[in-house]
Amino acid sequence: MSSRRRGRPPRTESADTRDRILDAAREEFSERGYEKTSVRGIAKAAGVDSALVHHYFGTKEQVFEAAVEVAFAPALKVRDAVLEGPLDAAGERMTRVIFGLWENPVTRKPLLAIVRSAVNNDAAAAVFRRLVSAQLLRRIAGEIDAPDAELRAELAAAQLVGIAMMRYVIRIEPIASADVEQIIARVAPVVQGHLTGR
């Protein structure tokens, strides 16, 4: 078993070390949640000294934000899906992308970690809120020609997050085992109503 490296790595190893720390952080936050994850635990999982975690990322909240931003990147496809076609069909595109991410085991695990941490911890919730607001909802709202565009985008997102919580986190039946196409067919018109309805 190799011992943990102390201090800063050589410049050529910096990107690999940073990625290894982020991978370890995502795993730790996913397995333990925000509250029970520590910088020391992340460092141990990454095989580095905790000072190196602080060097690259700063505080635990900053490590969480970096890990969430990488894990959340696929969810930005929602923004692109809304912006890539006519607004009168954006509800179905948005719904399809969100459920596609949750149905895929590769993207589901980090999303579960993010949602569980945000529900249980104020600092994690603030990070999640900043990311969702800045990266996703404001850009979607910018495409909606209505005085309450931000509220419309938030309601559409809330509809999808609420259903995802019930299906993938709490696992309430029958929604947890319902066919995803059936859910999309029922939910997409509601999301569209939030975005463009009167």
XYZ file of N, CA, C and O in Angstrom:
792
model
N 0.861 -1.186 0.000
C 0.000 0.000 0.000
C 0.896 1.235 0.000
O 1.768 1.365 0.841
N 0.673 2.152 -0.938
C 1.532 3.334 -1.032
C 1.107 4.367 -0.003
O -0.064 4.502 0.311
N 2.075 5.097 0.514
C 1.764 6.115 1.503
C 1.259 7.357 0.787
O 1.544 7.589 -0.381
N 0.515 8.167 1.528
C -0.013 9.392 0.950
C 1.111 10.377 0.700
O 2.017 10.515 1.499
N 1.013 11.056 -0.405
C 2.008 12.067 -0.762
C 1.731 13.341 0.023
O 0.614 13.778 0.143
N 2.774 13.928 0.568
C 2.632 15.181 1.304
C 3.092 16.336 0.433
O 3.977 16.193 -0.383
N 2.471 17.499 0.655
C 2.880 18.700 -0.064
C 2.341 18.754 -1.485
O 1.542 17.930 -1.900
N 2.783 19.750 -2.210
C 2.315 19.963 -3.584
C 3.001 18.999 -4.539
O 4.194 18.760 -4.432
N 2.241 18.476 -5.513
C 2.853 17.597 -6.509
C 3.605 18.415 -7.553
O 3.360 19.613 -7.692
N 4.497 17.768 -8.288
C 5.142 18.480 -9.402
C 4.079 18.984 -10.369
O 2.992 18.422 -10.474
N 4.395 20.053 -11.102
C 3.439 20.707 -11.998
C 2.794 19.721 -12.975
O 1.615 19.815 -13.279
N 3.547 18.751 -13.459
C 3.014 17.802 -14.440
C 1.937 16.900 -13.830
O 1.107 16.365 -14.543
N 1.976 16.738 -12.514
C 0.988 15.878 -11.855
C -0.219 16.645 -11.333
O -1.184 16.047 -10.881
N -0.197 17.965 -11.399
C -1.238 18.789 -10.780
C -2.647 18.463 -11.272
O -3.557 18.309 -10.472
N -2.832 18.378 -12.584
C -4.171 18.126 -13.129
C -4.680 16.754 -12.695
O -5.845 16.612 -12.306
N -3.808 15.743 -12.732
C -4.212 14.402 -12.312
C -4.580 14.376 -10.832
O -5.556 13.742 -10.433
N -3.783 15.061 -10.019
C -4.042 15.095 -8.580
C -5.361 15.791 -8.299
O -6.172 15.306 -7.504
N -5.590 16.896 -8.958
C -6.839 17.652 -8.774
C -8.042 16.787 -9.165
O -9.040 16.736 -8.442
N -7.936 16.095 -10.296
C -9.022 15.215 -10.740
C -9.246 14.074 -9.761
O -10.390 13.696 -9.493
N -8.164 13.527 -9.226
C -8.273 12.433 -8.261
C -8.980 12.913 -6.988
O -9.816 12.192 -6.431
N -8.661 14.123 -6.560
C -9.320 14.684 -5.383
C -10.810 14.890 -5.660
O -11.658 14.562 -4.830
N -11.142 15.419 -6.847
C -12.551 15.629 -7.196
C -13.317 14.313 -7.268
O -14.454 14.220 -6.798
N -12.699 13.291 -7.849
C -13.335 11.969 -7.913
C -13.599 11.436 -6.513
O -14.685 10.921 -6.223
N -12.596 11.558 -5.654
C -12.737 11.097 -4.272
C -13.821 11.893 -3.545
O -14.627 11.320 -2.800
N -13.857 13.201 -3.776
C -14.861 14.054 -3.135
C -16.272 13.651 -3.558
O -17.169 13.527 -2.718
N -16.470 13.417 -4.856
C -17.797 12.999 -5.327
C -18.217 11.686 -4.678
O -19.357 11.524 -4.261
N -17.280 10.750 -4.591
C -17.580 9.458 -3.954
C -17.935 9.640 -2.479
O -18.900 9.067 -1.989
N -17.122 10.435 -1.785
C -17.356 10.655 -0.350
C -18.692 11.344 -0.101
O -19.460 10.925 0.764
N -18.974 12.409 -0.866
C -20.248 13.113 -0.678
C -21.425 12.214 -1.040
O -22.469 12.265 -0.401
N -21.242 11.376 -2.054
C -22.301 10.462 -2.469
C -22.568 9.405 -1.402
O -23.713 9.107 -1.082
N -21.492 8.839 -0.849
C -21.631 7.765 0.138
C -22.052 8.284 1.512
O -22.850 7.664 2.197
N -21.471 9.434 1.922
C -21.646 9.895 3.297
C -22.546 11.111 3.450
O -22.963 11.430 4.553
N -22.807 11.826 2.350
C -23.541 13.075 2.457
C -22.604 14.196 2.886
O -21.462 13.959 3.282
N -23.100 15.412 2.829
C -22.263 16.578 3.113
C -21.794 16.596 4.570
O -20.626 16.835 4.857
N -22.723 16.368 5.494
C -22.423 16.480 6.924
C -21.298 15.549 7.364
O -20.417 15.941 8.120
N -21.342 14.303 6.914
C -20.393 13.291 7.397
C -19.097 13.232 6.598
O -18.188 12.494 6.945
N -19.023 14.003 5.524
C -17.797 14.027 4.720
C -16.846 15.068 5.303
O -17.266 16.158 5.675
N -15.575 14.713 5.370
C -14.565 15.652 5.862
C -13.463 15.814 4.816
O -13.264 14.943 3.964
N -12.737 16.914 4.909
C -11.601 17.132 4.018
C -10.574 16.032 4.238
O -9.980 15.513 3.287
N -10.388 15.641 5.484
C -9.444 14.563 5.797
C -9.865 13.249 5.121
O -9.040 12.527 4.568
N -11.172 12.945 5.145
C -11.671 11.734 4.497
C -11.496 11.771 2.987
O -11.151 10.760 2.368
N -11.722 12.941 2.394
C -11.524 13.106 0.955
C -10.050 12.887 0.614
O -9.709 12.185 -0.339
N -9.168 13.496 1.418
C -7.725 13.364 1.187
C -7.289 11.902 1.282
O -6.544 11.413 0.427
N -7.796 11.211 2.280
C -7.437 9.796 2.456
C -7.893 8.972 1.258
O -7.144 8.146 0.730
N -9.132 9.219 0.810
C -9.665 8.482 -0.345
C -8.875 8.780 -1.620
O -8.738 7.920 -2.488
N -8.344 10.010 -1.725
C -7.582 10.401 -2.915
C -6.111 10.024 -2.805
O -5.364 10.146 -3.779
N -5.688 9.604 -1.608
C -4.288 9.233 -1.408
C -3.352 10.424 -1.334
O -2.208 10.341 -1.775
N -3.867 11.539 -0.797
C -3.040 12.743 -0.654
C -3.172 13.283 0.767
O -4.031 12.854 1.534
N -2.339 14.246 1.094
C -2.421 14.913 2.381
C -3.570 15.920 2.349
O -3.840 16.529 1.305
N -4.245 16.130 3.479
C -5.386 17.056 3.503
C -4.974 18.490 3.149
O -5.782 19.257 2.629
N -3.716 18.846 3.399
C -3.237 20.184 3.024
C -3.325 20.395 1.515
O -3.555 21.513 1.045
N -3.175 19.321 0.763
C -3.250 19.423 -0.695
C -4.690 19.688 -1.155
O -4.917 20.422 -2.108
N -5.646 19.108 -0.447
C -7.057 19.380 -0.753
C -7.340 20.860 -0.521
O -7.956 21.530 -1.358
N -6.860 21.380 0.610
C -7.040 22.806 0.905
C -6.323 23.673 -0.135
O -6.836 24.711 -0.538
N -5.154 23.247 -0.571
C -4.388 23.999 -1.566
C -5.179 24.152 -2.865
O -5.254 25.235 -3.440
N -5.789 23.060 -3.337
C -6.521 23.110 -4.606
C -7.902 23.737 -4.479
O -8.372 24.406 -5.393
N -8.583 23.491 -3.358
C -9.997 23.859 -3.289
C -10.380 24.766 -2.138
O -11.434 25.383 -2.193
N -9.610 24.826 -1.083
C -9.980 25.653 0.065
C -10.792 24.869 1.071
O -10.392 23.798 1.517
N -11.979 25.368 1.400
C -12.820 24.777 2.436
C -13.602 23.560 1.916
O -13.655 23.313 0.709
N -14.250 22.869 2.840
C -15.101 21.736 2.448
C -16.217 22.205 1.515
O -16.535 21.535 0.529
N -16.792 23.371 1.791
C -17.854 23.903 0.933
C -17.332 24.145 -0.486
O -18.020 23.857 -1.469
N -16.101 24.630 -0.596
C -15.527 24.872 -1.917
C -15.212 23.570 -2.653
O -15.366 23.482 -3.870
N -14.798 22.542 -1.904
C -14.582 21.220 -2.519
C -15.919 20.690 -3.029
O -16.021 20.184 -4.142
N -16.955 20.833 -2.200
C -18.291 20.376 -2.583
C -18.765 21.105 -3.844
O -19.266 20.485 -4.777
N -18.560 22.422 -3.876
C -19.000 23.203 -5.048
C -18.288 22.738 -6.311
O -18.909 22.579 -7.365
N -16.983 22.505 -6.221
C -16.227 22.029 -7.390
C -16.711 20.651 -7.825
O -16.883 20.384 -9.016
N -16.947 19.762 -6.854
C -17.406 18.408 -7.166
C -18.810 18.443 -7.775
O -19.100 17.737 -8.740
N -19.667 19.284 -7.225
C -21.031 19.408 -7.728
C -21.041 19.985 -9.136
O -21.770 19.530 -10.005
N -20.192 20.990 -9.361
C -20.164 21.627 -10.683
C -19.805 20.623 -11.769
O -20.427 20.592 -12.828
N -18.845 19.763 -11.491
C -18.459 18.732 -12.461
C -19.592 17.716 -12.621
O -19.964 17.343 -13.727
N -20.152 17.288 -11.492
C -21.224 16.288 -11.539
C -22.487 16.852 -12.177
O -23.261 16.128 -12.808
N -22.702 18.162 -12.013
C -23.914 18.805 -12.504
C -23.827 19.137 -13.991
O -24.842 19.417 -14.625
N -22.624 19.075 -14.552
C -22.420 19.471 -15.954
C -23.408 18.807 -16.914
O -23.950 19.485 -17.794
N -23.686 17.485 -16.796
C -24.658 16.893 -17.732
C -26.044 17.524 -17.637
O -26.770 17.572 -18.623
N -26.409 18.045 -16.459
C -27.726 18.667 -16.296
C -27.838 19.965 -17.084
O -28.940 20.442 -17.358
N -26.710 20.531 -17.475
C -26.752 21.748 -18.279
C -27.314 21.477 -19.670
O -27.684 22.403 -20.389
N -27.418 20.202 -20.035
C -28.066 19.844 -21.295
C -29.527 20.288 -21.292
O -30.120 20.483 -22.346
N -30.103 20.417 -20.093
C -31.484 20.886 -19.988
C -31.580 22.285 -20.584
O -32.470 22.581 -21.372
N -30.647 23.126 -20.189
C -30.616 24.495 -20.719
C -30.516 24.468 -22.236
O -31.252 25.144 -22.937
N -29.584 23.647 -22.741
C -29.398 23.559 -24.191
C -30.641 23.025 -24.880
O -31.022 23.502 -25.949
N -31.296 22.033 -24.259
C -32.510 21.454 -24.850
C -33.615 22.494 -24.958
O -34.333 22.550 -25.951
N -33.741 23.334 -23.943
C -34.777 24.365 -23.966
C -34.463 25.405 -25.040
O -35.346 25.886 -25.740
N -33.194 25.721 -25.194
C -32.803 26.790 -26.104
C -32.672 26.341 -27.561
O -32.613 27.174 -28.457
N -32.630 25.029 -27.819
C -32.327 24.536 -29.167
C -33.520 24.400 -30.095
O -33.354 24.028 -31.237
N -34.692 24.644 -29.638
C -35.850 24.481 -30.516
C -36.925 25.482 -30.172
O -36.725 26.370 -29.344
N -38.098 25.327 -30.783
C -39.186 26.265 -30.500
C -39.638 26.175 -29.042
O -39.682 25.089 -28.461
N -39.951 27.317 -28.464
C -40.323 27.366 -27.050
C -41.608 26.602 -26.775
O -41.809 26.090 -25.682
N -42.480 26.468 -27.785
C -43.745 25.776 -27.549
C -43.590 24.257 -27.422
O -44.558 23.550 -27.150
N -42.369 23.740 -27.599
C -42.097 22.315 -27.364
C -40.994 22.117 -26.317
O -40.497 21.022 -26.127
N -40.641 23.196 -25.617
C -39.543 23.139 -24.646
C -39.875 22.261 -23.441
O -38.991 21.641 -22.862
N -41.153 22.185 -23.066
C -41.543 21.381 -21.905
C -41.189 19.922 -22.077
O -40.646 19.287 -21.162
N -41.473 19.375 -23.254
C -41.132 17.967 -23.488
C -39.620 17.777 -23.553
O -39.095 16.820 -22.999
N -38.922 18.684 -24.218
C -37.458 18.549 -24.301
C -36.827 18.610 -22.913
O -35.962 17.797 -22.574
N -37.276 19.547 -22.105
C -36.740 19.707 -20.753
C -37.030 18.464 -19.909
O -36.147 17.950 -19.209
N -38.241 17.965 -19.974
C -38.647 16.784 -19.210
C -37.854 15.558 -19.643
O -37.360 14.792 -18.811
N -37.706 15.393 -20.954
C -36.960 14.250 -21.490
C -35.502 14.250 -21.035
O -34.955 13.215 -20.663
N -34.860 15.407 -21.079
C -33.450 15.486 -20.683
C -33.304 15.187 -19.189
O -32.437 14.411 -18.778
N -34.157 15.792 -18.361
C -34.071 15.573 -16.901
C -34.239 14.100 -16.574
O -33.436 13.513 -15.841
N -35.264 13.463 -17.118
C -35.481 12.052 -16.797
C -34.437 11.156 -17.443
O -34.100 10.104 -16.901
N -33.901 11.562 -18.570
C -32.788 10.820 -19.171
C -31.586 10.789 -18.250
O -30.920 9.761 -18.106
N -31.287 11.910 -17.593
C -30.173 11.966 -16.644
C -30.426 11.086 -15.430
O -29.539 10.367 -14.962
N -31.658 11.122 -14.908
C -31.984 10.316 -13.725
C -32.048 8.822 -14.051
O -31.726 7.997 -13.206
N -32.460 8.483 -15.260
C -32.559 7.072 -15.627
C -31.190 6.437 -15.877
O -31.033 5.228 -15.747
N -30.199 7.234 -16.224
C -28.855 6.734 -16.505
C -28.099 6.537 -15.191
O -27.865 7.498 -14.458
N -27.676 5.301 -14.858
C -26.983 5.061 -13.587
C -25.711 5.889 -13.417
O -25.350 6.252 -12.303
N -25.037 6.212 -14.519
C -23.793 6.984 -14.437
C -24.062 8.406 -13.945
O -23.322 8.937 -13.118
N -25.117 9.041 -14.446
C -25.420 10.405 -14.018
C -26.332 10.434 -12.793
O -26.363 11.437 -12.078
N -27.046 9.350 -12.517
C -27.949 9.323 -11.368
C -27.188 9.398 -10.048
O -27.590 10.131 -9.133
N -26.074 8.676 -9.931
C -25.366 8.626 -8.648
C -24.912 10.004 -8.167
O -25.195 10.376 -7.027
N -24.233 10.806 -9.012
C -23.872 12.138 -8.527
C -25.074 13.047 -8.276
O -25.048 13.854 -7.351
N -26.137 12.897 -9.067
C -27.337 13.693 -8.821
C -27.948 13.348 -7.468
O -28.384 14.238 -6.735
N -27.974 12.068 -7.135
C -28.471 11.656 -5.815
C -27.644 12.282 -4.703
O -28.189 12.761 -3.703
N -26.324 12.276 -4.861
C -25.434 12.855 -3.848
C -25.717 14.346 -3.676
O -25.794 14.850 -2.546
N -25.897 15.038 -4.792
C -26.155 16.478 -4.740
C -27.476 16.756 -4.032
O -27.550 17.584 -3.121
N -28.525 16.058 -4.448
C -29.854 16.304 -3.887
C -29.887 15.943 -2.409
O -30.391 16.711 -1.585
N -29.341 14.789 -2.040
C -29.339 14.387 -0.623
C -28.574 15.382 0.237
O -29.006 15.730 1.332
N -27.431 15.841 -0.249
C -26.645 16.810 0.513
C -27.381 18.137 0.635
O -27.403 18.755 1.703
N -28.001 18.580 -0.458
C -28.709 19.867 -0.452
C -29.913 19.843 0.475
O -30.235 20.847 1.108
N -30.569 18.697 0.587
C -31.742 18.576 1.449
C -31.331 18.599 2.921
O -32.063 19.131 3.768
N -30.163 18.063 3.236
C -29.760 17.895 4.634
C -28.834 18.967 5.190
O -28.553 18.954 6.383
N -28.323 19.873 4.363
C -27.331 20.818 4.851
C -27.496 22.177 4.186
O -27.585 22.261 2.956
N -27.502 23.233 4.990
C -27.708 24.584 4.465
C -26.579 25.032 3.538
O -26.829 25.677 2.516
N -25.335 24.706 3.885
C -24.198 25.107 3.045
C -24.276 24.409 1.690
O -24.067 25.021 0.642
N -24.600 23.104 1.709
C -24.736 22.356 0.456
C -25.922 22.880 -0.355
O -25.842 22.993 -1.577
N -27.002 23.238 0.332
C -28.175 23.781 -0.362
C -27.831 25.112 -1.038
O -28.267 25.379 -2.155
N -27.038 25.936 -0.354
C -26.648 27.234 -0.929
C -25.811 27.045 -2.188
O -25.999 27.756 -3.181
N -24.894 26.082 -2.163
C -24.064 25.786 -3.339
C -24.953 25.330 -4.490
O -24.840 25.806 -5.624
N -25.853 24.392 -4.209
C -26.756 23.854 -5.226
C -27.642 24.962 -5.804
O -27.834 25.067 -7.011
N -28.147 25.813 -4.917
C -29.012 26.916 -5.341
C -28.274 27.870 -6.274
O -28.800 28.264 -7.308
N -27.044 28.237 -5.902
C -26.248 29.137 -6.744
C -26.018 28.540 -8.128
O -26.148 29.194 -9.148
N -25.670 27.262 -8.138
C -25.360 26.584 -9.390
C -26.595 26.489 -10.284
O -26.552 26.841 -11.460
N -27.704 26.036 -9.720
C -28.938 25.886 -10.499
C -29.429 27.236 -10.990
O -29.810 27.390 -12.152
N -29.374 28.234 -10.113
C -29.871 29.554 -10.493
C -29.015 30.183 -11.590
O -29.526 30.642 -12.608
N -27.697 30.185 -11.399
C -26.809 30.864 -12.345
C -26.657 30.111 -13.658
O -26.669 30.707 -14.731
N -26.499 28.795 -13.580
C -26.182 28.013 -14.768
C -27.412 27.581 -15.560
O -27.320 27.326 -16.751
N -28.542 27.475 -14.896
C -29.684 26.851 -15.550
C -30.895 27.777 -15.652
O -31.295 28.170 -16.743
N -31.457 28.155 -14.513
C -32.751 28.823 -14.522
C -32.714 30.222 -15.131
O -33.626 30.590 -15.870
N -31.680 31.004 -14.837
C -31.624 32.354 -15.415
C -31.528 32.303 -16.933
O -32.108 33.130 -17.628
N -30.799 31.333 -17.441
C -30.657 31.242 -18.910
C -31.952 30.781 -19.571
O -32.295 31.229 -20.652
N -32.645 29.860 -18.913
C -33.943 29.436 -19.448
C -34.923 30.607 -19.383
O -35.644 30.887 -20.343
N -34.943 31.305 -18.249
C -35.847 32.456 -18.090
C -35.582 33.516 -19.152
O -36.518 34.184 -19.615
N -34.336 33.658 -19.565
C -33.978 34.648 -20.584
C -34.633 34.388 -21.931
O -34.722 35.293 -22.761
N -35.084 33.154 -22.150
C -35.733 32.805 -23.419
C -37.248 32.946 -23.361
O -37.929 32.832 -24.376
N -37.785 33.164 -22.175
C -39.236 33.248 -22.017
C -39.657 34.717 -22.072
O -39.178 35.533 -21.284
N -40.535 35.028 -22.984
C -40.997 36.407 -23.171
C -42.222 36.654 -22.296
O -43.356 36.628 -22.763
N -41.967 36.846 -21.014
C -43.051 37.111 -20.068
C -42.462 37.855 -18.873
O -41.292 37.673 -18.536
N -43.277 38.703 -18.220
C -42.748 39.473 -17.087
C -42.357 38.590 -15.892
O -41.523 38.984 -15.088
N -42.952 37.420 -15.783
C -42.646 36.511 -14.672
C -41.800 35.321 -15.146
O -41.960 34.195 -14.674
N -40.878 35.574 -16.063
C -40.084 34.508 -16.686
C -39.293 33.687 -15.664
O -39.224 32.460 -15.772
N -38.697 34.346 -14.667
C -37.913 33.593 -13.671
C -38.801 32.662 -12.864
O -38.438 31.518 -12.596
N -39.973 33.151 -12.475
C -40.916 32.305 -11.728
C -41.345 31.118 -12.584
O -41.412 29.984 -12.100
N -41.609 31.338 -13.856
C -42.012 30.260 -14.758
C -40.925 29.184 -14.849
O -41.206 27.996 -14.757
N -39.666 29.616 -15.028
C -38.556 28.662 -15.122
C -38.398 27.889 -13.818
O -38.169 26.674 -13.823
N -38.547 28.578 -12.688
C -38.417 27.916 -11.389
C -39.544 26.912 -11.153
O -39.314 25.830 -10.610
N -40.755 27.259 -11.545
C -41.882 26.332 -11.382
C -41.697 25.081 -12.244
O -41.987 23.962 -11.797
N -41.218 25.267 -13.470
C -40.951 24.119 -14.341
C -39.901 23.212 -13.713
O -40.059 21.984 -13.668
N -38.827 23.813 -13.199
C -37.767 23.033 -12.557
C -38.280 22.353 -11.295
O -37.966 21.188 -11.031
N -39.089 23.062 -10.509
C -39.630 22.494 -9.271
C -40.503 21.276 -9.559
O -40.469 20.274 -8.822
N -41.280 21.359 -10.620
C -42.120 20.225 -11.020
C -41.257 18.985 -11.258
O -41.538 17.896 -10.762
N -40.172 19.171 -12.013
C -39.306 18.039 -12.365
C -38.487 17.544 -11.181
O -38.326 16.334 -10.992
N -37.986 18.459 -10.361
C -37.205 18.056 -9.182
C -38.090 17.303 -8.189
O -37.687 16.288 -7.618
N -39.313 17.793 -8.007
C -40.237 17.122 -7.082
C -40.535 15.687 -7.502
O -40.515 14.760 -6.689
N -40.796 15.498 -8.778
C -41.079 14.148 -9.280
C -39.825 13.279 -9.182
O -39.901 12.107 -8.791
N -38.666 13.841 -9.509
C -37.414 13.086 -9.391
C -37.171 12.667 -7.942
O -36.737 11.544 -7.675
N -37.459 13.558 -6.991
C -37.301 13.212 -5.562
C -38.186 12.016 -5.202
O -37.733 11.067 -4.555
N -39.441 12.070 -5.628
C -40.365 10.983 -5.286
C -39.980 9.675 -5.965
O -40.104 8.608 -5.378
N -39.491 9.749 -7.204
C -39.177 8.538 -7.973
C -37.823 7.933 -7.609
O -37.712 6.720 -7.439
N -36.793 8.780 -7.483
C -35.431 8.260 -7.368
C -34.841 8.346 -5.959
O -33.939 7.585 -5.642
N -35.330 9.268 -5.138
C -34.765 9.430 -3.801
C -35.648 8.746 -2.762
O -35.209 7.845 -2.043
N -36.924 9.138 -2.677
C -37.844 8.570 -1.694
C -38.403 7.231 -2.171
O -38.733 6.362 -1.386
N -38.497 7.086 -3.491
C -38.968 5.862 -4.146
C -40.391 5.468 -3.718
O -40.655 4.352 -3.289
N -41.304 6.408 -3.894
C -42.712 6.161 -3.583
C -43.347 5.431 -4.756
O -43.174 5.815 -5.910
N -44.080 4.367 -4.463
C -44.806 3.610 -5.494
C -46.207 4.180 -5.663
O -46.787 4.663 -4.695
N -46.735 4.155 -6.884
C -46.243 3.478 -8.082
C -45.294 4.332 -8.940
O -44.791 3.856 -9.952
N -45.026 5.584 -8.528
C -44.209 6.446 -9.384
C -42.790 5.905 -9.554
O -42.172 6.060 -10.598
N -42.268 5.216 -8.524
C -40.885 4.722 -8.582
C -40.689 3.666 -9.658
O -39.611 3.580 -10.253
N -41.704 2.864 -9.920
C -41.545 1.801 -10.913
C -42.346 2.039 -12.190
O -42.345 1.199 -13.091
N -42.993 3.185 -12.310
C -43.758 3.496 -13.521
C -42.820 3.630 -14.714
O -41.658 4.009 -14.564
N -43.325 3.326 -15.893
C -42.544 3.474 -17.110
C -42.200 4.949 -17.306
O -43.070 5.823 -17.202
N -40.946 5.234 -17.585
C -40.500 6.627 -17.690
C -41.200 7.362 -18.835
O -41.481 8.559 -18.738
N -41.547 6.654 -19.906
C -42.253 7.309 -21.018
C -43.653 7.742 -20.597
O -44.144 8.780 -21.038
N -44.279 6.966 -19.729
C -45.594 7.340 -19.207
C -45.476 8.612 -18.355
O -46.310 9.521 -18.454
N -44.435 8.686 -17.550
C -44.213 9.875 -16.716
C -43.957 11.094 -17.601
O -44.550 12.149 -17.399
N -43.102 10.936 -18.598
C -42.799 12.053 -19.498
C -44.064 12.543 -20.197
O -44.310 13.752 -20.286
N -44.883 11.611 -20.670
C -46.109 11.979 -21.378
C -47.056 12.794 -20.492
O -47.724 13.724 -20.966
N -47.108 12.457 -19.207
C -48.010 13.169 -18.298
C -47.428 14.482 -17.792
O -48.151 15.445 -17.557
N -46.116 14.507 -17.595
C -45.483 15.660 -16.954
C -45.112 16.766 -17.952
O -45.217 17.951 -17.634
N -44.696 16.390 -19.160
C -44.229 17.384 -20.132
C -45.246 18.505 -20.394
O -44.864 19.679 -20.425
N -46.544 18.199 -20.563
C -47.502 19.294 -20.779
C -47.607 20.249 -19.581
O -47.823 21.446 -19.753
N -47.425 19.714 -18.382
C -47.472 20.555 -17.177
C -46.260 21.489 -17.152
O -46.379 22.681 -16.860
N -45.089 20.936 -17.477
C -43.869 21.742 -17.542
C -44.026 22.816 -18.622
O -43.672 23.978 -18.413
N -44.594 22.438 -19.756
C -44.837 23.408 -20.828
C -45.772 24.512 -20.349
O -45.573 25.695 -20.655
N -46.776 24.128 -19.581
C -47.717 25.115 -19.030
C -47.013 26.115 -18.132
O -47.294 27.322 -18.171
N -46.073 25.634 -17.325
C -45.305 26.552 -16.476
C -44.484 27.519 -17.326
O -44.384 28.706 -17.014
N -43.879 26.996 -18.393
C -42.986 27.818 -19.210
C -43.726 28.860 -20.044
O -43.320 30.018 -20.122
N -44.814 28.448 -20.676
C -45.445 29.340 -21.661
C -46.943 29.533 -21.476
O -47.565 30.302 -22.222
N -47.563 28.815 -20.524
C -49.024 28.936 -20.332
C -49.418 30.310 -19.829
O -48.610 31.092 -19.366
N -50.701 30.547 -19.908
C -51.214 31.865 -19.466
C -51.657 31.823 -18.030
O -51.911 30.850 -17.462
